[in-house]
Amino acid sequence: MEAILLVGGKGSRLRPVTEHTPKPMVPTAGVPFLAHQLTRARAAGVDHVVLATSYLAEVFEPYFGDGASLGLRITYVHETEPLGTGGAIRNAARALTCDPGEPVLIFNGDILTGLDIAALVASHRAAGADVSLHLTRVEDPSAFGLVPTDADGRVLAFTEKPEHPDEIVTDQVNAGCYVFRRAVIDTIPDGRPVSVERETFPGLLASGAHLHGVVDETYWMDLGRPAALVQASADLVRGIVPSPAVPGPAGEYLVLPGAEVAAGAKLSGGTVVGAGARIAADAVVDGSIVLDGARIDQGAQVNASFIGAGAVIGSRTVLDSAVIGDRAEVGADNELVGGARVWCGSVIPDAAIRFSPNC
Ligand code: GTP
């Protein structure tokens, strides 16, 4: 079975995490996030993956190569100008080899889910659908694409990010994983930006195509924002959502080879510590991502935060839901909470900050 993975987005909501690293390559539980998706796709019977790249496209192939180490064949299709989600699918389909009637899996490159992929494909075949969509239920659907269905799972409408409360007719939302009959992909316009959510799906529905929704409420997380990215990494480390790509057994923390954790430091909540990172005595790191070569000094307290590669967190500094860019230096006795973001390479002196969203 073949799959297209959409990995070309700019990931602007995640900045500065995505300043130098595309979202699907951000280390999550010790490996680029994409590694989790690729191994899960492989386990579901996918043998050929087409990566639709655009933003920072050059970093994917040196890491994953031809895919053989994952038991996959990986083909890279680059967009010189971003084509949007639908345009990227159409463009990447050039590299598919299956027959027009065969199903093709499409994944957004920023979704972590325990979805039974094989069951989605089976349901697609049984329904005889043109396109099937994984749907999940969320408490506040307003930030998502709403997809109401009838009792048989037939899609009735698409409402992308509803602005008016009257438009919220369901809690079922587009979860970013689809099965397309190969020939349907060829109906997407070629060579121009197209949004699959705003143009392709509503257009197919209006033309009478059979769109089938499969509600699956297993683990699902959209890693578009920092808090979700950090949470997903912690959930992977703790085995709440299993992934064969996590480089270690499930547990309260994961320390990669070459990291130094002093006696008396406390790691918990699914924290991952990257190679060459150093955690000093009495530091407390809970539910966080600490990338390679970062340093957390004595007595610092880090909770639900992202610490970029080579960043330094000074003694006694408190971070809560903070994002610290690569090589940034936060001096001693600072307090950054509530989603504070520190840009790559910036320097914050000792005791200079008590909460700032953008430093
Ligand atoms: P934001 O800028 O924070 O909205 O993130 P994003 O750029 O990743 O956009 P979004 O989360 O809506 O994208 C959903 C998926 O589609 C992600 O996996 C993106 O990598 C991918 N994607 C979005 N736009 C493009 C595009 O123009 N080309 C390709 N190849 N992929 C895209």
PDB file of C-alpha atoms in Angstrom, residues 134-142 144-149 162 167-175 215-217 220:
ATOM      1  CA  HIS A 134     -10.571   9.769   9.963  1.00  0.00           C
ATOM      2  CA  LEU A 135     -12.783  11.870  12.248  1.00  0.00           C
ATOM      3  CA  THR A 136     -12.233  12.473  15.933  1.00  0.00           C
ATOM      4  CA  ARG A 137     -14.411  14.165  18.548  1.00  0.00           C
ATOM      5  CA  VAL A 138     -13.183  17.268  20.374  1.00  0.00           C
ATOM      6  CA  GLU A 139     -14.672  19.361  23.163  1.00  0.00           C
ATOM      7  CA  ASP A 140     -14.281  22.682  21.344  1.00  0.00           C
ATOM      8  CA  PRO A 141     -14.598  22.063  17.610  1.00  0.00           C
ATOM      9  CA  SER A 142     -14.380  25.773  16.660  1.00  0.00           C
ATOM     10  CA  PHE A 144     -11.117  22.593  13.468  1.00  0.00           C
ATOM     11  CA  GLY A 145     -12.813  21.418  10.284  1.00  0.00           C
ATOM     12  CA  LEU A 146     -16.272  20.092  11.191  1.00  0.00           C
ATOM     13  CA  VAL A 147     -17.477  16.972   9.364  1.00  0.00           C
ATOM     14  CA  PRO A 148     -21.050  15.864  10.178  1.00  0.00           C
ATOM     15  CA  THR A 149     -22.038  12.407   8.891  1.00  0.00           C
ATOM     16  CA  PRO A 162     -16.607  27.788  11.987  1.00  0.00           C
ATOM     17  CA  GLU A 167     -22.310  26.467  12.346  1.00  0.00           C
ATOM     18  CA  ILE A 168     -21.161  24.106  15.119  1.00  0.00           C
ATOM     19  CA  VAL A 169     -23.509  21.232  14.258  1.00  0.00           C
ATOM     20  CA  THR A 170     -21.225  18.379  15.353  1.00  0.00           C
ATOM     21  CA  ASP A 171     -18.186  17.619  17.518  1.00  0.00           C
ATOM     22  CA  GLN A 172     -16.710  15.391  14.774  1.00  0.00           C
ATOM     23  CA  VAL A 173     -13.643  17.001  13.228  1.00  0.00           C
ATOM     24  CA  ASN A 174     -11.265  16.237  10.409  1.00  0.00           C
ATOM     25  CA  ALA A 175      -8.353  14.402  12.036  1.00  0.00           C
ATOM     26  CA  VAL A 215     -15.093   8.234  13.825  1.00  0.00           C
ATOM     27  CA  ASP A 216     -12.247   6.792  15.869  1.00  0.00           C
ATOM     28  CA  GLU A 217     -11.693   8.215  19.329  1.00  0.00           C
ATOM     29  CA  TRP A 220      -5.249  12.005  18.808  1.00  0.00           C
TER      30      TRP A 220
END
